[in-house]
Short mmCIF file of C-alpha atoms in Angstrom, two decimals:
data_model
loop_
_atom_site.label_atom_id
_atom_site.label_comp_id
_atom_site.label_asym_id
_atom_site.label_seq_id
_atom_site.Cartn_x
_atom_site.Cartn_y
_atom_site.Cartn_z
CA MET A 1003 6.49 406.14 124.31
CA THR A 1004 4.52 403.48 126.11
CA LYS A 1005 5.89 399.97 126.47
CA GLU A 1006 3.43 398.76 123.86
CA GLU A 1007 4.38 401.53 121.43
CA LYS A 1008 8.05 400.62 121.77
CA LYS A 1009 7.27 396.97 121.08
CA ASP A 1010 5.19 397.85 118.01
CA LEU A 1011 7.93 400.12 116.66
CA ILE A 1012 10.60 397.44 116.96
CA GLU A 1013 8.27 394.90 115.33
CA THR A 1014 7.61 397.32 112.46
CA CYS A 1015 11.36 397.65 111.89
CA SER A 1016 11.76 393.87 112.03
CA SER A 1017 9.06 393.48 109.38
CA LEU A 1018 10.68 396.10 107.13
CA SER A 1019 14.06 394.43 107.49
CA LYS A 1020 12.74 391.34 105.74
CA LYS A 1021 11.86 393.47 102.72
CA PHE A 1022 15.25 395.15 102.85
CA ALA A 1023 16.99 391.77 102.83
CA GLU A 1024 15.32 390.85 99.53
CA ARG A 1025 16.77 393.95 97.84
CA ALA A 1026 20.13 394.32 99.58
CA SER A 1027 22.16 392.25 97.14
CA GLU A 1028 21.07 394.25 94.09
CA TYR A 1029 21.70 397.61 95.76
CA ASP A 1030 25.09 396.38 96.93
CA ARG A 1031 26.19 395.10 93.54
CA LYS A 1032 25.25 398.30 91.75
CA ALA A 1033 26.21 400.63 94.61
CA THR A 1034 22.91 402.41 94.13
CA TRP A 1035 20.60 404.22 96.52
CA PRO A 1036 18.01 401.90 98.19
CA VAL A 1037 15.00 403.73 96.79
CA LYS A 1038 12.37 401.18 97.79
CA ASP A 1039 13.77 400.83 101.31
CA TYR A 1040 13.31 404.53 101.87
CA GLU A 1041 9.83 404.50 100.44
CA ASP A 1042 9.01 401.96 103.14
CA ILE A 1043 10.78 403.99 105.84
CA LYS A 1044 8.93 407.16 104.92
CA ASN A 1045 5.56 405.44 104.61
CA ALA A 1046 6.04 403.98 108.10
CA GLY A 1047 6.74 407.45 109.50
CA LEU A 1048 10.19 406.38 110.66
CA LEU A 1049 11.98 409.56 109.58
CA GLY A 1050 10.50 411.08 112.72
CA ILE A 1051 11.41 408.21 115.01
CA MET A 1052 13.36 410.52 117.35
CA VAL A 1053 11.20 413.61 116.94
CA PRO A 1054 9.16 414.36 120.09
CA LYS A 1055 5.47 413.54 119.97
CA ASP A 1056 4.52 417.17 120.52
CA LYS A 1057 6.35 417.95 117.27
CA GLY A 1058 4.55 415.20 115.37
CA GLY A 1059 7.16 412.45 115.67
CA LEU A 1060 7.25 409.03 117.32
CA GLY A 1061 9.25 410.17 120.33
CA ALA A 1062 11.52 407.14 120.73
CA ASP A 1063 14.19 407.04 123.43
CA PHE A 1064 17.79 406.13 122.58
CA LEU A 1065 17.48 402.48 123.64
CA THR A 1066 14.34 401.95 121.58
CA TYR A 1067 16.01 403.69 118.64
CA THR A 1068 19.07 401.44 118.98
CA LYS A 1069 16.92 398.31 118.98
CA SER A 1070 14.92 399.58 116.00
CA LEU A 1071 18.09 400.37 114.06
CA GLU A 1072 19.44 396.93 114.90
CA GLN A 1073 16.35 395.35 113.34
CA LEU A 1074 16.48 397.48 110.17
CA SER A 1075 20.17 396.71 109.72
CA THR A 1076 19.73 392.96 109.84
CA GLY A 1077 18.01 393.30 106.48
CA GLY A 1078 19.97 396.13 104.88
CA ALA A 1079 23.14 397.36 106.55
CA SER A 1080 23.64 400.28 104.17
CA THR A 1081 20.05 401.36 104.67
CA GLY A 1082 20.47 401.12 108.43
CA LEU A 1083 23.66 403.17 108.33
CA THR A 1084 22.16 405.97 106.25
CA PHE A 1085 19.01 405.96 108.38
CA ASN A 1086 21.29 406.57 111.34
CA MET A 1087 23.05 409.42 109.53
CA HIS A 1088 19.68 411.14 109.17
CA ASN A 1089 18.92 410.55 112.83
CA ILE A 1090 22.20 412.03 114.02
CA THR A 1091 20.67 415.39 113.09
CA ALA A 1092 17.11 414.53 114.10
CA GLY A 1093 18.28 413.08 117.41
CA ILE A 1094 20.50 415.97 118.38
CA LEU A 1095 17.74 418.47 117.62
CA SER A 1096 15.11 416.40 119.41
CA GLU A 1097 17.24 416.33 122.57
CA SER A 1098 18.11 420.02 122.42
CA GLU A 1099 16.51 421.91 125.30
CA THR A 1100 15.98 425.36 123.83
CA LYS A 1101 12.50 426.49 124.91
CA ASP A 1102 13.71 428.18 128.11
CA ILE A 1103 16.51 430.13 126.40
CA GLY A 1104 15.47 433.75 126.06
CA GLY A 1105 16.39 436.68 123.86
CA SER A 1106 17.38 436.70 120.21
CA ARG A 1107 19.64 433.67 120.66
CA GLY A 1108 16.80 431.62 122.11
CA LYS A 1109 14.48 432.67 119.30
CA ALA A 1110 17.04 431.69 116.66
CA MET A 1111 17.57 428.29 118.30
CA ASN A 1112 13.87 427.55 118.64
CA ASP A 1113 13.04 428.76 115.14
CA PHE A 1114 15.76 426.54 113.66
CA ARG A 1115 14.69 423.51 115.69
CA ASP A 1116 11.04 423.94 114.76
CA TRP A 1117 11.90 424.38 111.09
CA ALA A 1118 14.15 421.29 110.89
CA LEU A 1119 11.82 418.98 112.82
CA GLY A 1120 8.92 420.28 110.73
CA GLU A 1121 10.77 419.44 107.53
CA ILE A 1122 11.33 415.89 108.79
CA VAL A 1123 7.81 415.20 110.00
CA ASN A 1124 5.63 417.25 107.66
CA GLU A 1125 7.68 417.25 104.46
CA ARG A 1126 9.45 413.88 104.94
CA LYS A 1127 12.82 415.49 104.29
CA MET A 1128 16.11 413.76 105.05
CA PHE A 1129 19.27 415.15 106.60
CA ALA A 1130 22.84 413.93 106.09
CA SER A 1131 26.20 414.86 107.60
CA ALA A 1132 29.21 416.30 105.75
CA ASN A 1133 32.12 416.20 108.18
CA SER A 1134 34.98 413.93 107.07
CA GLU A 1135 37.86 415.41 105.08
CA PRO A 1136 40.96 414.10 103.30
CA GLY A 1137 43.73 413.05 105.66
CA ILE A 1138 41.88 413.89 108.89
CA GLY A 1139 38.68 411.88 108.81
CA ALA A 1140 36.21 413.30 111.35
CA HIS A 1141 38.79 415.01 113.57
CA PHE A 1142 36.96 418.30 113.88
CA SER A 1143 39.81 420.28 115.40
CA ALA A 1144 41.78 419.75 112.16
CA LEU A 1145 39.02 420.72 109.72
CA LYS A 1146 40.19 422.65 106.65
CA THR A 1147 36.74 423.62 105.40
CA THR A 1148 36.19 427.26 106.36
CA TYR A 1149 33.36 429.74 106.68
CA LYS A 1150 33.15 433.50 106.95
CA LYS A 1151 30.34 435.87 107.84
CA VAL A 1152 28.87 438.00 105.04
CA ASP A 1153 25.74 440.10 104.66
CA GLY A 1154 22.74 437.85 105.17
CA GLY A 1155 24.64 434.68 105.94
CA TYR A 1156 27.88 432.78 105.50
CA ILE A 1157 30.25 431.64 102.75
CA ILE A 1158 31.71 428.13 102.99
CA ASN A 1159 34.69 426.73 101.07
CA GLY A 1160 36.08 423.23 101.43
CA TYR A 1161 36.04 419.57 100.46
CA LYS A 1162 34.23 416.68 102.16
CA LEU A 1163 34.68 412.93 101.80
CA PHE A 1164 32.31 410.03 102.48
CA VAL A 1165 29.13 412.10 102.55
CA SER A 1166 26.52 409.36 102.92
CA MET A 1167 23.35 409.87 100.88
CA LEU A 1168 25.00 412.63 98.85
CA GLY A 1169 22.62 413.43 96.02
CA TYR A 1170 19.67 411.79 97.78
CA ALA A 1171 19.27 413.53 101.14
CA ASP A 1172 17.53 416.89 101.03
CA TYR A 1173 19.83 418.73 103.47
CA TYR A 1174 23.48 418.39 104.54
CA VAL A 1175 24.89 419.42 107.90
CA VAL A 1176 28.31 420.81 106.98
CA ALA A 1177 31.00 421.27 109.62
CA ALA A 1178 33.42 424.18 109.07
CA ARG A 1179 35.84 426.32 111.05
CA ARG A 1180 35.73 430.08 111.09
CA GLU A 1181 38.32 431.72 108.84
CA GLN A 1182 41.34 432.93 110.81
CA SER A 1183 40.36 430.49 113.57
CA SER A 1184 43.33 428.26 114.32
CA GLY A 1185 45.23 426.64 117.14
CA ASP A 1186 44.25 423.59 119.16
CA LEU A 1187 40.61 424.65 119.50
CA PRO A 1188 39.35 426.39 116.36
CA GLU A 1189 35.78 427.67 116.31
CA ILE A 1190 33.72 424.94 114.63
CA SER A 1191 30.16 425.57 113.48
CA PHE A 1192 27.55 423.62 111.52
CA PHE A 1193 25.46 424.82 108.60
CA ILE A 1194 22.54 423.40 106.63
CA VAL A 1195 23.25 423.22 102.91
CA GLU A 1196 20.40 422.29 100.59
CA LEU A 1197 20.92 419.71 97.87
CA ASP A 1198 20.25 422.23 95.09
CA ASN A 1199 22.65 424.86 96.46
CA PRO A 1200 24.71 426.07 93.45
CA GLY A 1201 27.80 426.26 95.67
CA ILE A 1202 28.18 422.49 95.97
CA GLU A 1203 29.54 420.00 93.48
CA ILE A 1204 29.00 416.25 93.83
CA GLU A 1205 31.85 413.98 92.82
CA GLU A 1206 30.40 410.56 92.07
CA ILE A 1207 33.32 408.30 92.97
CA TRP A 1208 31.75 405.83 95.41
CA ASP A 1209 33.04 402.31 94.65
CA THR A 1210 34.13 400.60 97.84
CA LEU A 1211 34.57 397.31 99.65
CA GLY A 1212 31.41 397.55 101.73
CA MET A 1213 28.45 399.74 102.66
CA ARG A 1214 28.12 400.33 98.95
CA ALA A 1215 24.46 401.35 98.97
CA THR A 1216 25.19 404.29 101.27
CA VAL A 1217 26.33 406.13 98.11
CA SER A 1218 28.84 408.18 100.12
CA ASN A 1219 30.20 410.46 97.43
CA ASN A 1220 32.44 413.51 97.85
CA MET A 1221 31.27 417.11 98.16
CA ARG A 1222 33.15 420.18 97.00
CA LEU A 1223 31.98 423.54 98.39
CA LYS A 1224 33.01 426.62 96.45
CA ASP A 1225 31.80 430.01 97.67
CA CYS A 1226 28.76 428.22 98.99
CA PHE A 1227 26.32 430.76 100.44
CA VAL A 1228 24.21 429.73 103.44
CA PRO A 1229 21.61 432.17 104.84
CA ASN A 1230 21.62 433.16 108.50
CA ASP A 1231 18.64 431.00 109.37
CA LYS A 1232 20.50 427.85 108.28
CA LEU A 1233 23.20 428.16 110.93
CA PHE A 1234 22.68 425.02 113.02
CA LEU A 1235 20.63 425.92 116.10
CA GLY A 1236 21.31 429.57 115.30
CA THR A 1237 24.62 429.43 117.15
CA GLU A 1238 28.26 429.50 116.08
CA GLY A 1239 30.96 427.49 117.79
CA LEU A 1240 28.88 424.56 119.03
CA GLY A 1241 30.97 421.88 117.32
CA ILE A 1242 33.74 420.45 119.46
CA PHE A 1243 32.12 421.34 122.78
CA LYS A 1244 28.95 419.42 121.90
CA LEU A 1245 30.93 416.39 120.70
CA THR A 1246 33.00 416.32 123.87
CA ARG A 1247 30.07 416.59 126.26
CA GLU A 1248 27.55 414.40 124.46
CA PRO A 1249 29.13 412.15 121.81
CA HIS A 1250 26.41 409.49 121.85
CA TRP A 1251 24.88 410.36 118.48
CA VAL A 1252 28.09 410.77 116.51
CA ILE A 1253 29.50 407.54 117.98
CA GLY A 1254 26.75 405.48 119.55
CA GLY A 1255 24.40 405.97 116.65
CA TYR A 1256 26.46 403.58 114.54
CA VAL A 1257 26.35 400.82 117.13
CA GLY A 1258 22.85 399.55 116.35
CA THR A 1259 23.79 399.13 112.70
CA TYR A 1260 26.78 396.92 113.38
CA LEU A 1261 24.94 394.94 116.03
CA GLY A 1262 22.35 394.27 113.33
CA ILE A 1263 25.05 392.99 110.98
CA CYS A 1264 26.32 390.70 113.75
CA GLN A 1265 22.85 389.27 114.27
CA ALA A 1266 22.20 388.80 110.54
CA THR A 1267 25.54 387.00 110.18
CA PHE A 1268 24.86 384.72 113.14
CA ASP A 1269 21.33 383.88 111.96
CA TYR A 1270 22.52 383.03 108.46
CA MET A 1271 25.36 380.89 109.83
CA ILE A 1272 22.96 378.86 112.00
CA SER A 1273 20.54 378.36 109.13
CA HIS A 1274 23.33 377.25 106.79
CA LEU A 1275 24.96 374.86 109.26
CA LYS A 1276 21.69 373.10 109.97
CA LYS A 1277 21.46 372.21 106.27
CA LYS A 1278 25.14 371.33 105.83
CA LYS A 1279 26.09 367.64 105.78
CA ILE A 1280 29.31 365.94 106.84
CA PRO A 1281 30.99 364.97 103.54
CA GLY A 1282 30.10 361.44 102.47
CA THR A 1283 27.31 361.06 105.06
CA ASP A 1284 23.75 362.07 105.73
CA GLN A 1285 24.70 363.51 109.12
CA SER A 1286 24.50 367.23 109.82
CA VAL A 1287 27.73 369.04 110.68
CA ILE A 1288 26.01 370.47 113.75
CA ASN A 1289 26.59 367.08 115.41
CA ARG A 1290 30.34 367.73 115.47
CA ASP A 1291 31.71 368.90 118.81
CA TRP A 1292 34.03 371.50 117.30
CA VAL A 1293 31.16 373.09 115.37
CA GLN A 1294 29.08 373.28 118.54
CA ARG A 1295 31.96 374.84 120.46
CA ASP A 1296 32.66 377.46 117.79
CA VAL A 1297 28.98 378.37 117.51
CA GLY A 1298 28.78 378.53 121.30
CA ARG A 1299 31.75 380.90 121.46
CA LEU A 1300 30.23 383.19 118.85
CA ALA A 1301 26.86 383.13 120.62
CA VAL A 1302 28.49 384.20 123.88
CA GLU A 1303 30.44 386.99 122.15
CA LEU A 1304 27.31 388.25 120.39
CA GLU A 1305 25.27 388.34 123.57
CA GLY A 1306 28.13 390.06 125.37
CA ALA A 1307 28.27 392.77 122.71
CA ARG A 1308 24.50 393.17 122.78
CA ALA A 1309 24.56 393.61 126.56
CA LEU A 1310 27.17 396.39 126.21
CA VAL A 1311 25.17 398.11 123.48
CA TYR A 1312 21.87 398.04 125.36
CA LYS A 1313 23.52 399.10 128.60
CA ALA A 1314 25.15 402.12 126.94
CA ALA A 1315 21.92 403.11 125.18
CA LYS A 1316 19.96 402.90 128.43
CA MET A 1317 22.60 405.04 130.14
CA VAL A 1318 22.10 407.70 127.45
CA ASP A 1319 18.41 407.80 128.34
CA GLU A 1320 19.05 407.96 132.06
CA HIS A 1321 22.35 409.86 132.36
CA ARG A 1322 23.00 411.63 129.07
CA GLY A 1323 26.39 413.32 128.90
CA LYS A 1324 27.76 411.80 132.11
CA PRO A 1325 31.40 410.62 131.89
CA GLU A 1326 30.43 407.02 132.64
CA THR A 1327 27.82 407.12 129.87
CA ASN A 1328 30.32 408.40 127.32
CA VAL A 1329 32.79 405.67 128.28
CA ALA A 1330 30.07 403.03 127.92
CA ILE A 1331 29.30 404.29 124.42
CA HIS A 1332 32.93 403.87 123.41
CA HIS A 1333 33.02 400.38 124.93
CA SER A 1334 29.97 399.35 122.91
CA LYS A 1335 31.25 400.90 119.67
CA TYR A 1336 34.54 399.03 119.99
CA ALA A 1337 32.83 395.76 120.86
CA VAL A 1338 30.52 395.62 117.84
CA SER A 1339 33.03 397.13 115.40
CA GLU A 1340 35.54 394.40 116.20
CA LEU A 1341 33.10 391.54 116.64
CA ALA A 1342 31.25 392.05 113.34
CA PRO A 1343 34.12 391.25 110.92
CA ARG A 1344 35.50 388.52 113.19
CA LEU A 1345 32.11 386.85 113.44
CA ALA A 1346 31.63 387.08 109.67
CA SER A 1347 35.10 385.61 109.06
CA ASP A 1348 34.44 382.70 111.41
CA ALA A 1349 31.02 382.15 109.85
CA ILE A 1350 32.61 381.87 106.39
CA ARG A 1351 35.08 379.31 107.75
CA LEU A 1352 32.30 377.28 109.37
CA CYS A 1353 29.97 377.45 106.39
CA GLY A 1354 32.67 376.54 103.90
CA GLY A 1355 33.42 377.61 100.35
CA SER A 1356 29.85 378.55 99.52
CA GLY A 1357 30.17 381.38 102.02
CA ILE A 1358 32.11 383.48 99.54
CA ALA A 1359 29.51 383.17 96.77
CA LYS A 1360 27.98 386.44 95.60
CA SER A 1361 24.62 384.69 95.39
CA LEU A 1362 24.60 384.35 99.18
CA PRO A 1363 24.66 387.19 101.73
CA LEU A 1364 27.57 386.10 103.92
CA GLU A 1365 30.35 387.70 101.90
CA ARG A 1366 28.38 390.96 101.86
CA PHE A 1367 27.98 390.79 105.63
CA TYR A 1368 31.74 390.46 105.90
CA ARG A 1369 32.44 393.42 103.61
CA ASP A 1370 29.93 395.65 105.36
CA ALA A 1371 31.17 394.56 108.79
CA ARG A 1372 34.76 395.43 107.96
CA CYS A 1373 33.80 399.12 107.68
CA GLY A 1374 32.67 399.48 111.29
CA GLY A 1375 36.05 400.02 112.89
CA LEU A 1376 36.77 402.89 110.50
CA MET A 1377 33.76 404.99 111.46
CA PRO A 1378 33.74 407.50 114.32
CA ALA A 1379 35.00 406.71 116.78
CA THR A 1380 37.43 404.31 115.13
CA SER A 1381 38.40 401.21 117.09
CA ASP A 1382 41.75 402.77 117.98
CA GLU A 1383 40.02 405.93 119.21
CA CYS A 1384 37.60 403.89 121.30
CA LEU A 1385 40.51 402.14 122.97
CA LEU A 1386 42.27 405.46 123.53
CA TYR A 1387 39.15 406.89 125.17
CA ALA A 1388 38.57 403.79 127.30
CA GLY A 1389 42.22 403.69 128.36
CA LYS A 1390 42.29 407.35 129.32
CA SER A 1391 39.14 406.88 131.35
CA ALA A 1392 40.58 403.90 133.20
CA LEU A 1393 43.76 405.88 133.93
CA GLY A 1394 41.81 408.77 135.39
CA PHE A 1395 42.10 411.41 132.66
CA ASP A 1396 39.39 414.07 132.62
CA LEU A 1397 37.58 413.41 129.35
CA THR A 1398 35.32 416.43 129.78
CA GLN A 1399 38.37 418.40 128.67
CA ILE A 1400 38.50 418.76 124.91
CA LYS A 1401 42.28 418.43 124.83
CA GLU A 1402 41.99 414.88 126.17
CA THR A 1403 39.68 413.69 123.40
CA TYR A 1404 40.57 412.66 119.85
CA TRP A 1405 38.38 415.30 118.17
#
């Protein structure tokens, strides 16, 4: 993308975010899918934001994507999060260098990539991820969902939690381990399961603290048949190795969303404080030293987090998969995941009792922000990764990761 194209893309996302903000409260209250938000996203061609230009997409780099996601999420955090879930698949496929791989394996990889990117760009189809499971979260080495090879394809059995967009996305990338595969490093593969596959059952139980409009219901897979051509990139066993070497989509993809929540919270707080009067006077509370100091502290923390996020995203573009890049991604994920709820809590304190009113967005920002530290990699996992790196552990070794 040219510099001007990047600027226009970010401005488009900023414009859409204003529309999202007008609808966010209703979608949050009802925990319903943001239908109109996605009409806007599709009409703007954003489903193909990561798809290379030669495949019909916009061809954004990771930094531009991160900034675009940040803008979308200032208006609708749930919409931003689910948009990222789609782009985990689109981004991984867009980055996959398969054209020079020969033989039947190369053909299978290229055919799959072309099919999936074509579905996104030409058919405006959406992809979601089905990885988390009861008791283990997204720790892939402990997956209980299994698959086995049969004539013409594979059979999957298992149970998935927190499947964002379940019932609304067209395709689901399901992680499973090969039957009889056990030990510390089971063989993990990914499969594309269509929404209308008779082997899946949707359990509509989503009623949570925050990120309510992600509609992240549970999926039960029972003798779910997947044809050969829906094996992700036509290759078994990619799972843990890919996550270890290049974790930026599964981890760093969330970062723009939570940075957007931070910015939305800060902007609302500033707007509210400028209107707030010192009790019994006509003077604004922004004239108080302690208010200025607290706002200043939060401004510094927000800019510090943004610098970490942008630095990590730029490193992905320039040095994808390098150990220092992967560490930077974990730093940025921890920074925004921990700042977002703290900033929202402080904003509520500064704004006063009205901050908890359902008619205002601040309490929703707090609820959505609180979810960040629970998503891969969790805050504890980010610290573990950062600590191991500082101590000299070799994080290219799967056994040293948390997967």
